[in-house]
Amino acid sequence: MPFEYLDHTADIGIRGIGKTVEEAFCEAARAIFNLMVDLEEIVPEKAIHVTVEARQLDLLLVEWLSTLLAKKDLEGLLLSRFHVELREMENGFSLRGVGWGEPLDLKRHRPKTEVKGVTYAGLRVQREDEQWLAQCVVDI
Amino acid sequence: MNETLQLEQVASSEWILQKRGEMRVPGRIIADKGTIAQLKQDLAEKKEWNALEQVQNVACLPGIVSAALALPDVHPGYGFPIGGVAAFDIEEGVVVVGGVGFDINCGVRLLSTPVAKEEIAPLLQKLADDLYRTVPAGLGSEGKLRLNVKEIDRLLQEGARNVVERGYGLERDLLFIEEEGRITGADPTTVSLLAKQRQFKQVGTLGAGNHYLEVQTVERVFDQEAAAIYGLAEGQVVVSIHTGSRALGHQIGQDYLKEMERASQHYHIPIRERELVCAPVASPEGGRYLSAVACGSNCAFANRQVLAHLVRTSFARTLGLTTEAIHTVYDIGHNNVKFERHRVDGEERTLLVHRKGSTRAFGPGREESPSPYRAVGHPILVGGTMGTTSYVMCGTPLGMEKTFGSGIHGAGRALSRKKAAKKFWGKDVEASMADAGIILRAHSMRGIAEEAPGAYKDVERVVQAAIDAGITRPVARLRPLLVLKG
């Protein structure tokens, strides 16, 4: 599975796995939205655009995921598909990303839970063997 | 990982985590033997998140006073353990985002009704349907009260009073909310526009996860005097509302986590765990965060005030009661940070007390308690899990000494959500609750599995540990009749 969940007593850890860091970031986002509604129930028809920056890759992951959570509320969309472009800058990284999804529809979607925030706990973005991992604990 | 942590039992429900290494103070853990065994096992298994190490990390923070505390509902959190309390000197100490968490001032409102359990029984299904329709809950739910930025700013300053003036509830309610539902020093400019925008549709919503609304009955009174003062009697129907500051609080937590990460570097504060990023209490960053927490807290008070009003309208429609017949017993938060006066080593001091999954539990005589409650101390609201009991407790002089007047907030999780979702089925949980005569209305069946009573510690044991340690006293036990979940 390109994303997985990590055991945490009060909350839950998410881990995105990919061949590239961009892919791992997309999978981490999918792991979060899959906590709200099963991803296969979400039709990716409307887009949300995100641009964030951070001085480290791991902090960039928190920025990316927390911005998606905020935009989900503002635009009223659940997301299931993502695309990320990363650029290294002089003093850090910049990310341009898109998430696709649709508004919550209780006739078709079976809601699971809300995600309150993205924490620094267990936060890691690293290369392991041939793949990238992007992980942290989210508060639910 | 620190495997050299030494835990010494000093009383039947009290352990000391010896001060060593970078720890500035010892840890004090008040819990039953079973909980301690679990915490030790987590440490031995080198779990990435374990509460003993979290207590140790908190004990290393600058300016911490007396001890890093963990109460009987302790379980691993991020940064602080859940059930964690820490007080800091206001000059040398720090303010820690992880000591409050994302759900700022999450807490419980307890309402009392004049109805007896027997009277409500035939109308319970009807009431369940009405509450399910009336109280917005679950993922993506929206409140009826829509506010713009200017109106949100006023709400953040005025707290529960703001929505009372809009017609949600009674003036009298305000007397029976912690800090009268309005924490001073809330400057809305310390809260981002994004946080306010996220809240536009979320005022007066319950949320999901462990948040709930329960119609309960007072099953047993342990302390007649305190119960009479709180207006509680055996057989009476009451309502508990458990929720927090919604998206606004979540965004404040997110924004300030980032700001404190920078502040920790700026002030060269050694951080053992990244969720403990912090700033000096007396710094501009610390001040801004404390103001933002005041805003988030006021938002949570207002949120529970709107929900209390919705519950009243539902009871009025279903049972033909007047809204005035339903009283607020108390409203108290369990994720917050406050300036408080405490006696430390014989000296009265102002401290900054963080409570993460712990309520204030001030004993008799404190002026922070509503005047009608001052003789016994304010009620402490301890949420059980759906299908199990909840407790009303009160503080003690010993608790003021040992825990800075702090009490337990709930049963505390024993199983992770992941494990619970695997182990339990929502439908089974619903069926076993039905067998126990409890009606369940939920927006998410998967959520029900994660919140299954079996995923939590036994609330009775947690309450008993708090009683054994003498930090709080039991006043009444509440048993659910009807549970509404997000």
PDB file of C-alpha atoms in Angstrom, chain A residues 4-13 15 33-38 53 55-56 58-59 62-63 65-67 69-76 78 104 106 110-124 135-140, chain B residues 42 48-49 54 75-79 82 101-103 106 138-141 194 197-198 201-202 206-211 246-247 250-251 254 257-259 261-262 265 273-275 277 356 413-419 443-447 450 486:
ATOM      1  CA  GLU A   4      -0.221   3.286   5.846  1.00  0.00           C
ATOM      2  CA  TYR A   5      -1.238   4.112   9.385  1.00  0.00           C
ATOM      3  CA  LEU A   6       0.931   3.973  12.485  1.00  0.00           C
ATOM      4  CA  ASP A   7      -0.323   3.049  15.922  1.00  0.00           C
ATOM      5  CA  HIS A   8      -0.740   5.921  18.362  1.00  0.00           C
ATOM      6  CA  THR A   9      -2.986   5.580  21.444  1.00  0.00           C
ATOM      7  CA  ALA A  10      -4.805   8.915  21.324  1.00  0.00           C
ATOM      8  CA  ASP A  11      -4.413   9.887  17.676  1.00  0.00           C
ATOM      9  CA  ILE A  12      -3.022   8.255  14.564  1.00  0.00           C
ATOM     10  CA  GLY A  13       0.201   8.298  12.577  1.00  0.00           C
ATOM     11  CA  ARG A  15       2.874   7.501   6.394  1.00  0.00           C
ATOM     12  CA  PHE A  33      -8.332  12.289   3.578  1.00  0.00           C
ATOM     13  CA  ASN A  34      -8.913   8.549   3.782  1.00  0.00           C
ATOM     14  CA  LEU A  35      -9.470   9.071   7.533  1.00  0.00           C
ATOM     15  CA  MET A  36     -12.479  11.252   6.674  1.00  0.00           C
ATOM     16  CA  VAL A  37     -14.111   9.258   3.858  1.00  0.00           C
ATOM     17  CA  ASP A  38     -12.928   6.195   1.886  1.00  0.00           C
ATOM     18  CA  GLU A  53       7.330  27.065   1.591  1.00  0.00           C
ATOM     19  CA  ARG A  55      13.161  25.761   5.349  1.00  0.00           C
ATOM     20  CA  GLN A  56      13.209  21.951   5.777  1.00  0.00           C
ATOM     21  CA  ASP A  58       9.761  17.782   7.033  1.00  0.00           C
ATOM     22  CA  LEU A  59       8.356  21.207   7.915  1.00  0.00           C
ATOM     23  CA  VAL A  62       3.378  19.822   7.754  1.00  0.00           C
ATOM     24  CA  GLU A  63       2.716  22.990   5.729  1.00  0.00           C
ATOM     25  CA  LEU A  65      -0.946  18.832   4.848  1.00  0.00           C
ATOM     26  CA  SER A  66      -2.187  21.544   7.202  1.00  0.00           C
ATOM     27  CA  THR A  67      -2.921  23.887   4.289  1.00  0.00           C
ATOM     28  CA  LEU A  69      -6.951  20.699   5.893  1.00  0.00           C
ATOM     29  CA  ALA A  70      -7.670  24.424   6.099  1.00  0.00           C
ATOM     30  CA  LYS A  71      -8.648  24.694   2.421  1.00  0.00           C
ATOM     31  CA  LYS A  72     -10.931  21.688   2.769  1.00  0.00           C
ATOM     32  CA  ASP A  73     -12.998  23.734   5.242  1.00  0.00           C
ATOM     33  CA  LEU A  74     -12.913  26.929   3.202  1.00  0.00           C
ATOM     34  CA  GLU A  75     -13.847  25.280  -0.091  1.00  0.00           C
ATOM     35  CA  GLY A  76     -15.977  22.547   1.429  1.00  0.00           C
ATOM     36  CA  LEU A  78     -13.053  16.264   0.267  1.00  0.00           C
ATOM     37  CA  LEU A 104     -19.287  16.058   0.982  1.00  0.00           C
ATOM     38  CA  LEU A 106     -24.106  12.367   2.722  1.00  0.00           C
ATOM     39  CA  ARG A 110     -19.957   7.500   4.494  1.00  0.00           C
ATOM     40  CA  PRO A 111     -18.103   9.909   6.800  1.00  0.00           C
ATOM     41  CA  LYS A 112     -15.532   8.526   9.217  1.00  0.00           C
ATOM     42  CA  THR A 113     -13.820  11.144  11.349  1.00  0.00           C
ATOM     43  CA  GLU A 114     -12.490  14.687  11.404  1.00  0.00           C
ATOM     44  CA  VAL A 115      -8.785  15.525  11.421  1.00  0.00           C
ATOM     45  CA  LYS A 116      -7.955  18.423  13.730  1.00  0.00           C
ATOM     46  CA  GLY A 117      -4.328  19.097  13.001  1.00  0.00           C
ATOM     47  CA  VAL A 118      -0.934  17.962  11.739  1.00  0.00           C
ATOM     48  CA  THR A 119       1.660  17.544  14.493  1.00  0.00           C
ATOM     49  CA  TYR A 120       5.452  17.430  14.656  1.00  0.00           C
ATOM     50  CA  ALA A 121       5.247  14.130  16.507  1.00  0.00           C
ATOM     51  CA  GLY A 122       6.935  11.336  14.583  1.00  0.00           C
ATOM     52  CA  LEU A 123       7.555  13.813  11.766  1.00  0.00           C
ATOM     53  CA  ARG A 124       9.966  12.381   9.200  1.00  0.00           C
ATOM     54  CA  GLN A 135       5.077  10.655   7.944  1.00  0.00           C
ATOM     55  CA  CYS A 136       3.727  12.326  11.098  1.00  0.00           C
ATOM     56  CA  VAL A 137       0.997  12.002  13.740  1.00  0.00           C
ATOM     57  CA  VAL A 138      -2.304  13.760  13.042  1.00  0.00           C
ATOM     58  CA  ASP A 139      -4.682  14.823  15.807  1.00  0.00           C
ATOM     59  CA  ILE A 140      -8.169  13.374  15.503  1.00  0.00           C
TER      60      ILE A 140
ATOM     61  CA  ASP B  42       5.108   0.809  26.544  1.00  0.00           C
ATOM     62  CA  GLU B  48       7.785   5.613  19.811  1.00  0.00           C
ATOM     63  CA  TRP B  49       5.132   7.476  21.807  1.00  0.00           C
ATOM     64  CA  GLN B  54       6.649  12.388  27.662  1.00  0.00           C
ATOM     65  CA  HIS B  75      -1.993   7.931  28.049  1.00  0.00           C
ATOM     66  CA  PRO B  76       0.485   8.848  25.330  1.00  0.00           C
ATOM     67  CA  GLY B  77      -0.164  12.129  23.528  1.00  0.00           C
ATOM     68  CA  TYR B  78       2.219  14.248  21.471  1.00  0.00           C
ATOM     69  CA  GLY B  79       4.570  16.502  23.431  1.00  0.00           C
ATOM     70  CA  ILE B  82      -2.818  13.244  27.750  1.00  0.00           C
ATOM     71  CA  GLY B 101      -3.045  20.859  21.846  1.00  0.00           C
ATOM     72  CA  PHE B 102      -5.146  21.560  18.779  1.00  0.00           C
ATOM     73  CA  ASP B 103      -8.542  21.415  20.420  1.00  0.00           C
ATOM     74  CA  CYS B 106     -12.184  21.252  24.586  1.00  0.00           C
ATOM     75  CA  GLY B 138     -20.121  14.739  12.265  1.00  0.00           C
ATOM     76  CA  LEU B 139     -17.725  15.443   9.434  1.00  0.00           C
ATOM     77  CA  GLY B 140     -18.557  18.583   7.466  1.00  0.00           C
ATOM     78  CA  SER B 141     -21.587  19.547   9.577  1.00  0.00           C
ATOM     79  CA  LEU B 194      -7.645  31.640   8.081  1.00  0.00           C
ATOM     80  CA  GLN B 197     -12.671  31.878   8.057  1.00  0.00           C
ATOM     81  CA  ARG B 198     -12.633  28.197   8.953  1.00  0.00           C
ATOM     82  CA  LYS B 201     -19.882  27.705   9.499  1.00  0.00           C
ATOM     83  CA  GLN B 202     -18.710  25.811  12.582  1.00  0.00           C
ATOM     84  CA  LEU B 206     -20.403  19.136  17.930  1.00  0.00           C
ATOM     85  CA  GLY B 207     -17.662  17.736  15.679  1.00  0.00           C
ATOM     86  CA  ALA B 208     -16.624  14.083  15.498  1.00  0.00           C
ATOM     87  CA  GLY B 209     -14.102  11.717  17.092  1.00  0.00           C
ATOM     88  CA  ASN B 210     -14.484  11.511  20.861  1.00  0.00           C
ATOM     89  CA  HIS B 211     -16.952  14.411  21.025  1.00  0.00           C
ATOM     90  CA  ARG B 246     -13.702  23.526  16.418  1.00  0.00           C
ATOM     91  CA  ALA B 247     -11.699  24.580  13.355  1.00  0.00           C
ATOM     92  CA  HIS B 250      -7.372  23.715  15.417  1.00  0.00           C
ATOM     93  CA  GLN B 251      -5.979  26.445  13.157  1.00  0.00           C
ATOM     94  CA  GLN B 254      -1.384  24.801  13.731  1.00  0.00           C
ATOM     95  CA  LEU B 257       3.121  25.333  16.358  1.00  0.00           C
ATOM     96  CA  LYS B 258       4.955  26.930  13.441  1.00  0.00           C
ATOM     97  CA  GLU B 259       5.555  30.190  15.297  1.00  0.00           C
ATOM     98  CA  GLU B 261       9.149  26.229  16.301  1.00  0.00           C
ATOM     99  CA  ARG B 262      10.861  29.449  15.231  1.00  0.00           C
ATOM    100  CA  GLN B 265      15.300  28.422  17.935  1.00  0.00           C
ATOM    101  CA  GLU B 273      10.615  16.447  21.444  1.00  0.00           C
ATOM    102  CA  ARG B 274       9.466  18.661  18.615  1.00  0.00           C
ATOM    103  CA  GLU B 275       5.895  18.893  19.845  1.00  0.00           C
ATOM    104  CA  VAL B 277       8.325  23.740  20.943  1.00  0.00           C
ATOM    105  CA  LYS B 356      -3.636  18.734  28.498  1.00  0.00           C
ATOM    106  CA  ARG B 413      -7.786   5.626  25.814  1.00  0.00           C
ATOM    107  CA  ALA B 414      -6.305   2.160  26.230  1.00  0.00           C
ATOM    108  CA  LEU B 415      -6.392   1.007  22.592  1.00  0.00           C
ATOM    109  CA  SER B 416      -5.351   3.055  19.588  1.00  0.00           C
ATOM    110  CA  ARG B 417      -8.073   4.022  17.121  1.00  0.00           C
ATOM    111  CA  LYS B 418      -6.425   1.774  14.559  1.00  0.00           C
ATOM    112  CA  LYS B 419      -6.583  -1.225  16.888  1.00  0.00           C
ATOM    113  CA  HIS B 443     -23.260   9.990  11.981  1.00  0.00           C
ATOM    114  CA  SER B 444     -20.421   7.518  11.431  1.00  0.00           C
ATOM    115  CA  MET B 445     -20.422   3.777  12.163  1.00  0.00           C
ATOM    116  CA  ARG B 446     -16.683   3.515  11.698  1.00  0.00           C
ATOM    117  CA  GLY B 447     -16.295   6.315  14.241  1.00  0.00           C
ATOM    118  CA  GLU B 450     -13.014   3.610  17.159  1.00  0.00           C
ATOM    119  CA  GLY B 486     -20.507  12.781  15.260  1.00  0.00           C
TER     120      GLY B 486
END
